[in-house]
Short mmCIF file of C-alpha atoms and ligand atoms in Angstrom, two decimals:
data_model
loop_
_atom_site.label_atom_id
_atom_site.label_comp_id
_atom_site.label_asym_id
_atom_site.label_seq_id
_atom_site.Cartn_x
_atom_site.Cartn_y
_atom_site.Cartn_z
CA UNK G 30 118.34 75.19 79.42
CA UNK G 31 120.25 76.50 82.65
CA UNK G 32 119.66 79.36 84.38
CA UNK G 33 123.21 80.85 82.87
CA UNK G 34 122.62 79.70 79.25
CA UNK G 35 119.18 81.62 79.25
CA UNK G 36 120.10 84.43 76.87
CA UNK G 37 118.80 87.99 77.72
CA UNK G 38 116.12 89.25 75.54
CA UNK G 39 117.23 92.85 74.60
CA UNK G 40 114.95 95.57 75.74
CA UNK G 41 112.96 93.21 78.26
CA UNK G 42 111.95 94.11 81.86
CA UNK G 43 112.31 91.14 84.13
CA UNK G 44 110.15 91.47 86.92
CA UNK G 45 112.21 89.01 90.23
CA UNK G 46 110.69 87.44 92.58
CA UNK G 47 113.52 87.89 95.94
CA UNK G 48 113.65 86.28 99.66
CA UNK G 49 111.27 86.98 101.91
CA UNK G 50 113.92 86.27 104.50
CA UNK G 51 116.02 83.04 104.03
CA UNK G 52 118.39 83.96 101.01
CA UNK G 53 118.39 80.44 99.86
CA UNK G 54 115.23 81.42 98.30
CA UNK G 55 116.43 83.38 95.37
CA UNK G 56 116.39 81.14 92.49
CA UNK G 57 119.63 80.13 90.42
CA UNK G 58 117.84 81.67 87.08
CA UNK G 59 116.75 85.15 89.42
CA UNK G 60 120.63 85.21 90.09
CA UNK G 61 122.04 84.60 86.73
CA UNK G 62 119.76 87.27 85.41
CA UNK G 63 119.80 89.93 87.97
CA UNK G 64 123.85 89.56 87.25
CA UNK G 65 123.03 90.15 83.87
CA UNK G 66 120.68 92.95 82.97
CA UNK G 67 122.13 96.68 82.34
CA UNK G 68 120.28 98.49 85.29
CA UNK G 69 118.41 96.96 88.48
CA UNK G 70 114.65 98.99 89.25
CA UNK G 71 114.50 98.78 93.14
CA UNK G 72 112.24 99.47 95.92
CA UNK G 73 115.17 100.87 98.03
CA UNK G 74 118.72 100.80 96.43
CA UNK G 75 119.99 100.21 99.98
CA UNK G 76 118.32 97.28 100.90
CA UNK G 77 118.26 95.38 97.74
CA UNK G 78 121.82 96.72 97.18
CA UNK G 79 122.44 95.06 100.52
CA UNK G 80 120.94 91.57 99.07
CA UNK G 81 122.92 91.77 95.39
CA UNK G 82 126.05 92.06 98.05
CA UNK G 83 125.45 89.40 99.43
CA UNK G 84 125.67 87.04 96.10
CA UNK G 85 128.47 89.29 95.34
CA UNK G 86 126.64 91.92 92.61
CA UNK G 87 127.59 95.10 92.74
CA UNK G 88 124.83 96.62 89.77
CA UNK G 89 123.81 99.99 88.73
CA UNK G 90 120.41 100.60 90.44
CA UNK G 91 117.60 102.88 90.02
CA UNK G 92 115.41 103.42 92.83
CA UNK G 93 111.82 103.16 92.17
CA UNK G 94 109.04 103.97 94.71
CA UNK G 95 105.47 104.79 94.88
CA UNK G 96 106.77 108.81 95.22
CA UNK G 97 108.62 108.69 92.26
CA UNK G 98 107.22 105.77 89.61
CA UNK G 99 104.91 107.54 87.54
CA UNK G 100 108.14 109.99 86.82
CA UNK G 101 110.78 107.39 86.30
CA UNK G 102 108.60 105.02 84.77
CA UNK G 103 109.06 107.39 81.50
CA UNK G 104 112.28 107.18 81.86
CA UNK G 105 113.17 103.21 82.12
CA UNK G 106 110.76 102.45 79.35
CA UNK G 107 112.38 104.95 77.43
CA UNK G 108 115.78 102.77 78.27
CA UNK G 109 113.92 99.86 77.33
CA UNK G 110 113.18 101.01 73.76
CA UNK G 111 116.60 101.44 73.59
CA UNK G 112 117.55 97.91 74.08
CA UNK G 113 118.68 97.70 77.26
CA UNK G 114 117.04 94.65 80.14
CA UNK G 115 116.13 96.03 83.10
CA UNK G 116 115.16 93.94 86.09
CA UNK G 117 112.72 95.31 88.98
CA UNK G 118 112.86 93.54 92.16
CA UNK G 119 111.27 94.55 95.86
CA UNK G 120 112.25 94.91 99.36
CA UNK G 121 110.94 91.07 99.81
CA UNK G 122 109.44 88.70 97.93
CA UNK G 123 107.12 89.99 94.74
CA UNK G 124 107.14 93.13 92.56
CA UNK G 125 103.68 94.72 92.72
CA UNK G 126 102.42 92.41 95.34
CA UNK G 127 101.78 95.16 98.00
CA UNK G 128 104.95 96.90 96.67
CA UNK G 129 105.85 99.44 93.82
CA UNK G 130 105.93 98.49 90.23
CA UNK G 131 102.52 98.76 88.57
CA UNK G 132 103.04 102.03 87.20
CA UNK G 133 106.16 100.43 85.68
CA UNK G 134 104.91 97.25 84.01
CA UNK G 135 101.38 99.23 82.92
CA UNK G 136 103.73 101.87 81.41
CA UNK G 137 105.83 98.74 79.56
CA UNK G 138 102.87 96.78 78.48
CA UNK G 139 101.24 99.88 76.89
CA UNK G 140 104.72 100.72 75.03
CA UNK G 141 104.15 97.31 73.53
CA UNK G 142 107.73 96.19 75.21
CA UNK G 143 109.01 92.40 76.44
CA UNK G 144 107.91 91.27 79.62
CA UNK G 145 108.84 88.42 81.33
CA UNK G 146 108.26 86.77 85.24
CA UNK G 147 110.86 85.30 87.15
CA UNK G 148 108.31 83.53 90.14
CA UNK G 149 110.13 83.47 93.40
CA UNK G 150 108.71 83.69 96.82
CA UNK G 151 106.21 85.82 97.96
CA UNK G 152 104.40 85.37 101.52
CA UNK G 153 101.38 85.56 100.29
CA UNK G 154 101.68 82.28 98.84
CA UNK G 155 103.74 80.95 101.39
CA UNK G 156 101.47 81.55 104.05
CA UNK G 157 98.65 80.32 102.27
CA UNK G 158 100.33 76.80 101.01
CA UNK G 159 100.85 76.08 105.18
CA UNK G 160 97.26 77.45 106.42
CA UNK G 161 95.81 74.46 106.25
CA UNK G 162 92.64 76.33 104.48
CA UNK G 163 90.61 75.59 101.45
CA UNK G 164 92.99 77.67 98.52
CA UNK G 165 91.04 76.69 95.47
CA UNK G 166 89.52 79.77 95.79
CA UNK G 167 90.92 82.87 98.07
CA UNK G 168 91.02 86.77 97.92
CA UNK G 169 93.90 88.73 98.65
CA UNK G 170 93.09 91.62 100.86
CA UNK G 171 96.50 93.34 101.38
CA UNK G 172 96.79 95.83 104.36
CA UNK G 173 94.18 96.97 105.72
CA UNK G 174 93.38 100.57 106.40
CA UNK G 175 95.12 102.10 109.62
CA UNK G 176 92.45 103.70 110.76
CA UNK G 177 90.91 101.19 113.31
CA UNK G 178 86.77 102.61 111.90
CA UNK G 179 88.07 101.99 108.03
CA UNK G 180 89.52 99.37 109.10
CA UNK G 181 86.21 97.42 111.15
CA UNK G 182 84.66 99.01 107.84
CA UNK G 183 86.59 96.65 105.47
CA UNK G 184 86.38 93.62 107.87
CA UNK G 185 82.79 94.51 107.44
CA UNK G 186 82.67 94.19 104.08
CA UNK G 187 85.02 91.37 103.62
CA UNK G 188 82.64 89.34 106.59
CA UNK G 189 80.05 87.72 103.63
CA UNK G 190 82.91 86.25 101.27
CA UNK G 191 83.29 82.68 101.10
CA UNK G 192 86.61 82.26 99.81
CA UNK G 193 89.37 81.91 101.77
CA UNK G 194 91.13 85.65 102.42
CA UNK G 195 94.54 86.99 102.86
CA UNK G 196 95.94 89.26 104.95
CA UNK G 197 99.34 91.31 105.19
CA UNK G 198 99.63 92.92 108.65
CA UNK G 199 102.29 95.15 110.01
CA UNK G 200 103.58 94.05 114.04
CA UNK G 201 102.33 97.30 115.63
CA UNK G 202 99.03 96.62 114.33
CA UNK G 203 98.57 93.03 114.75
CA UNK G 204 96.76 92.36 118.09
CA UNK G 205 94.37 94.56 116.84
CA UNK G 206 93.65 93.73 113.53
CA UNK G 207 93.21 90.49 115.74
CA UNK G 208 90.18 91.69 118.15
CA UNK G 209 88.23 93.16 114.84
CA UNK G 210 88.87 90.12 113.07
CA UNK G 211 87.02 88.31 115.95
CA UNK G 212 84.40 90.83 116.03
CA UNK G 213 83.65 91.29 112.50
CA UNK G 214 83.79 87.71 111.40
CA UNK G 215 82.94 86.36 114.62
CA UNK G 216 85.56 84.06 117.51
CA UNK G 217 84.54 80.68 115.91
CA UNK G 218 85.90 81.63 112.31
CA UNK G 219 89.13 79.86 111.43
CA UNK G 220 92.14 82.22 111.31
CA UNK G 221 96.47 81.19 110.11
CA UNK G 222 98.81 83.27 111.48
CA UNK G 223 101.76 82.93 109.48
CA UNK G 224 105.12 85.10 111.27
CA UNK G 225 108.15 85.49 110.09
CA UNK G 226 108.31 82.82 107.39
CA UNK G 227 111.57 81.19 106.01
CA UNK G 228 113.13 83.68 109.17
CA UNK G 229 114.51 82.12 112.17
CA UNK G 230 111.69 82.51 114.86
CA UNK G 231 109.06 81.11 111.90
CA UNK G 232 106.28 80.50 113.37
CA UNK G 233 102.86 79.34 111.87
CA UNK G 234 99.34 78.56 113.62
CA UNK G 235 95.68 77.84 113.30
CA UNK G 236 93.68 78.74 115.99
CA UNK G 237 89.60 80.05 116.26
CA UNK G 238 89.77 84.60 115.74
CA UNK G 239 88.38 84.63 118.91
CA UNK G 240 91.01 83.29 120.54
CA UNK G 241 94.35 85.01 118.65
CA UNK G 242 94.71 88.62 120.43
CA UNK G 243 95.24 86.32 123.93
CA UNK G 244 97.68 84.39 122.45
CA UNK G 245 100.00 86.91 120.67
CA UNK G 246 99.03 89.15 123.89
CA UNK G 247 100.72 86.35 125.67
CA UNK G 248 104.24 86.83 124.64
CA UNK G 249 105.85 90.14 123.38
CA UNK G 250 107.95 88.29 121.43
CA UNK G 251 104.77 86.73 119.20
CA UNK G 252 103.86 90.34 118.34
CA UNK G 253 107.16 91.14 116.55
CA UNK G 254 107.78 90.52 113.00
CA UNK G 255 106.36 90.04 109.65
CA UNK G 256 102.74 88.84 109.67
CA UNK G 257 100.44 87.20 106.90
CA UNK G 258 96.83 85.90 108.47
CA UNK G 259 94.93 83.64 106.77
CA UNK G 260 91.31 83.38 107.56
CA UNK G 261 88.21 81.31 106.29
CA UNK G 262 85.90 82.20 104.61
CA UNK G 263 82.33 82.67 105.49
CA UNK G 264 80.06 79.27 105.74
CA UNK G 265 78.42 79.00 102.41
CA UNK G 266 74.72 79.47 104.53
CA UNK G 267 75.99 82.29 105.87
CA UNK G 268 76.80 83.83 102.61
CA UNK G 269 73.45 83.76 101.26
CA UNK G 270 71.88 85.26 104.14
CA UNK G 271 74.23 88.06 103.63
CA UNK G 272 75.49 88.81 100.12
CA UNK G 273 79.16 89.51 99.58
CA UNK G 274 79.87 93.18 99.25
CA UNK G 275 83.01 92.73 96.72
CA UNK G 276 80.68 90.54 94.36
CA UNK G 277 77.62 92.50 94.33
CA UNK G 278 79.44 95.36 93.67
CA UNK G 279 81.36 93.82 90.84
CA UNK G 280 78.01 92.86 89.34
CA UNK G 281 76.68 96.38 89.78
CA UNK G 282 79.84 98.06 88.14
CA UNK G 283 79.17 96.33 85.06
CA UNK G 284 75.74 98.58 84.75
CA UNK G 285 76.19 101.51 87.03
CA UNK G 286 78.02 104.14 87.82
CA UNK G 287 80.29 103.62 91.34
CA UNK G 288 78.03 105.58 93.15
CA UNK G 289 74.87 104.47 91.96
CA UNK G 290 76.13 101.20 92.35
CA UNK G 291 77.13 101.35 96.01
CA UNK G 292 73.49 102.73 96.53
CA UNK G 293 72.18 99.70 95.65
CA UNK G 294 74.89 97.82 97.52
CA UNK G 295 73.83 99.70 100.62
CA UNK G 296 70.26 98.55 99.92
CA UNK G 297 70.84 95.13 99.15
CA UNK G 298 73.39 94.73 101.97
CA UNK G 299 72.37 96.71 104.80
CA UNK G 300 75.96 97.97 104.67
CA UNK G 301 77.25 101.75 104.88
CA UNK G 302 76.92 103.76 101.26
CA UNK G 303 80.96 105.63 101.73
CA UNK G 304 82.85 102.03 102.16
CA UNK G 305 80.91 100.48 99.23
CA UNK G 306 81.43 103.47 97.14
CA UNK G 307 85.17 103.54 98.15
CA UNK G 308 85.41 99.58 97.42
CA UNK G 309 83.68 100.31 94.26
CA UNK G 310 86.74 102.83 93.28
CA UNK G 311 89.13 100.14 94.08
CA UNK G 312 87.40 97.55 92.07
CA UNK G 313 88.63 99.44 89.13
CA UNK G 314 85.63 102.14 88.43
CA UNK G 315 88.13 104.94 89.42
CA UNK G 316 86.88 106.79 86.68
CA UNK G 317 83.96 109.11 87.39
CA UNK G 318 81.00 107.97 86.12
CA UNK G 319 78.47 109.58 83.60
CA UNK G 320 77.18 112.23 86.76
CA UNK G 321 80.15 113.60 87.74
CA UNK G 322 80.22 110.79 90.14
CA UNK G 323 80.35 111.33 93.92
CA UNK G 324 79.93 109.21 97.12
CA UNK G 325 76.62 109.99 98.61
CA UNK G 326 76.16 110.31 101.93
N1 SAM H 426 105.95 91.74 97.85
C1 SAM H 426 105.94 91.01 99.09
C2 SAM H 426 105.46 89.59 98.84
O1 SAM H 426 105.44 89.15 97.70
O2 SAM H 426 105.13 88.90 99.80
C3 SAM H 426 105.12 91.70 100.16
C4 SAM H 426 105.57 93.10 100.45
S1 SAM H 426 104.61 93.90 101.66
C5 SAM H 426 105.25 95.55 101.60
C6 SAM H 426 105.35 93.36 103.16
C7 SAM H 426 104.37 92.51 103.98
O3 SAM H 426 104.41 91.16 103.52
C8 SAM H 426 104.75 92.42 105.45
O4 SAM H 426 104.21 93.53 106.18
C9 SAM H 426 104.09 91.12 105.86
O5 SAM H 426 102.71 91.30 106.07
C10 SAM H 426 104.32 90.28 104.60
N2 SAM H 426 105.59 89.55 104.71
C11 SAM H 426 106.73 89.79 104.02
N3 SAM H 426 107.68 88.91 104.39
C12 SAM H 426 107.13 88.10 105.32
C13 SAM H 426 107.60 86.98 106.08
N4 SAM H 426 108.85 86.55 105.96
N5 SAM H 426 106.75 86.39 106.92
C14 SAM H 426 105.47 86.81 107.06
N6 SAM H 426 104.97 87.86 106.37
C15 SAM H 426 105.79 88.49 105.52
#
């Protein structure tokens, strides 16, 4: 079946992969269905309203934000029940993939609506399928926290895992994110710096983390951008020296509350009580547990 003779399934929300820079990269069946659908769920209506223009769509758009989704999310899913297709697309690359949209496809699933994926690019991926580094295994990390202590504090954390992680970095923040990647995980650990991928000034590199603040120091022009770093994980010796904060945790959760459980992470980990606990939240134990849960200090 082509892209064009897919028919639309009534009341479905497509969720589109689009371009992480080179427009080439939006798929013929992303196209034919983005021209299709009644209403277009966007990140920013400008932007993506800039993209559609370019492959000559002029759609009705809704714009859909992580201010706003809980709110609208009512909305569209009330649209969907009434049989019309909706498509939600990004600024770049994936829905939900550090960008807005779970509130959206939670709020469809539990409706018991139509779902369907269009995969496209995301630089997450990308980045990862040029590193060069083991990806049979890897973690995705997202941003991490402005803050330069929270952020040490996660690198902390993150130090122990053995599976390959990814990074999304912002330019301003880059060189360093670099030194604290060097510091945390130490200078000999293997780091990909992937920059503006499927752009014009691509650029993609492996290189030791002790040695990548001097090199994007030594060009302003290697410090602008999009960023995705890809970095090794921990020796496996290493590892069991030091046990992975993200796994123990996990393993915790499954008996404790989050608090009581980053207690015991502390202990077994010789790591700070407040990150664990907040990692613990993340991992999905946001509800408080059976105390009235609260960090300790
Ligand atoms: N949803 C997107 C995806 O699937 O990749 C990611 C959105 S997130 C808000 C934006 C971040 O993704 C950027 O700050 C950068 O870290 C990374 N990114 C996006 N496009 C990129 C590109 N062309 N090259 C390198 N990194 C990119």
């Amino acid at each position: 079946m082509t892209a064009s003779e897919e028919p639309l399934l009534p009341g479905c929300l497509y969720v589109v992969a689009t371009p992480i820079g080179n427009l080439g990269d939006l798929s013929p069946r992303a196209l034919s269905l983005l021209s299709r659908v009644d209403l277009i769920c966007a990140e920013d209506t400008r932007t993506s309203g800039q993209l559609l223009a370019a492959f000559g769509l002029h759609k009705p758009m809704v714009a859909l934000h992580d201010h706003n989704e809980d709110r609208v999310a009512a909305r569209l899913v009330a649209d969907l029940g009434a049989g019309k297709t909706l498509a939600l697309i990004s600024d770049a690359g994936t829905p939900l993939v550090s960008d807005p949209g779970y509130a959206l496809v939670k709020a469809v699933r539990e409706a018991g609506l139509e779902l369907r994926a269009i995969p496209g690019p995301s630089a997450l991926i990308a980045a990862l399928s040029v590193a060069g580094l083991p990806t049979d295994e890897f973690s995705f990390a997202g941003f991490l926290p402005a803050r330069a202590s929270a952020r040490r504090e996660r690198l902390r954390l993150l130090a122990a895992e053995t599976r390959t992680l990814v990074f999304y970095e912002a330019p301003h923040r880059i060189v360093e994110c670099a030194e604290d990647l060097a510091t945390e995980f130490g200078p000999g650990r293997m780091v990909c710096l992937a920059r503006e991928l499927t752009k014009r000034f691509e650029q993609s590199l492996r290189l030791p983390a002790g040695e990548l603040a001097a090199w994007l120091r030594a060009d302003d022009n290697r410090q602008r951008g999009e960023f995705v770093l890809v970095v090794a994980g921990a020796p496996a010796t290493e590892s069991r020296a030091s046990l992975s904060a993200e796994r123990t945790l996990k393993v915790l959760l499954a008996e404790l509350s989050p608090s009581r459980a980053a207690r015991v992470a502390a202990e077994l980990t010789g790591l700070k009580r407040k990150p664990l606990y907040e990692l613990a939240l993340q991992l999905g134990a946001a509800e408080p547990g059976p105390e009235g849960d609260q960090p300790d200090n």
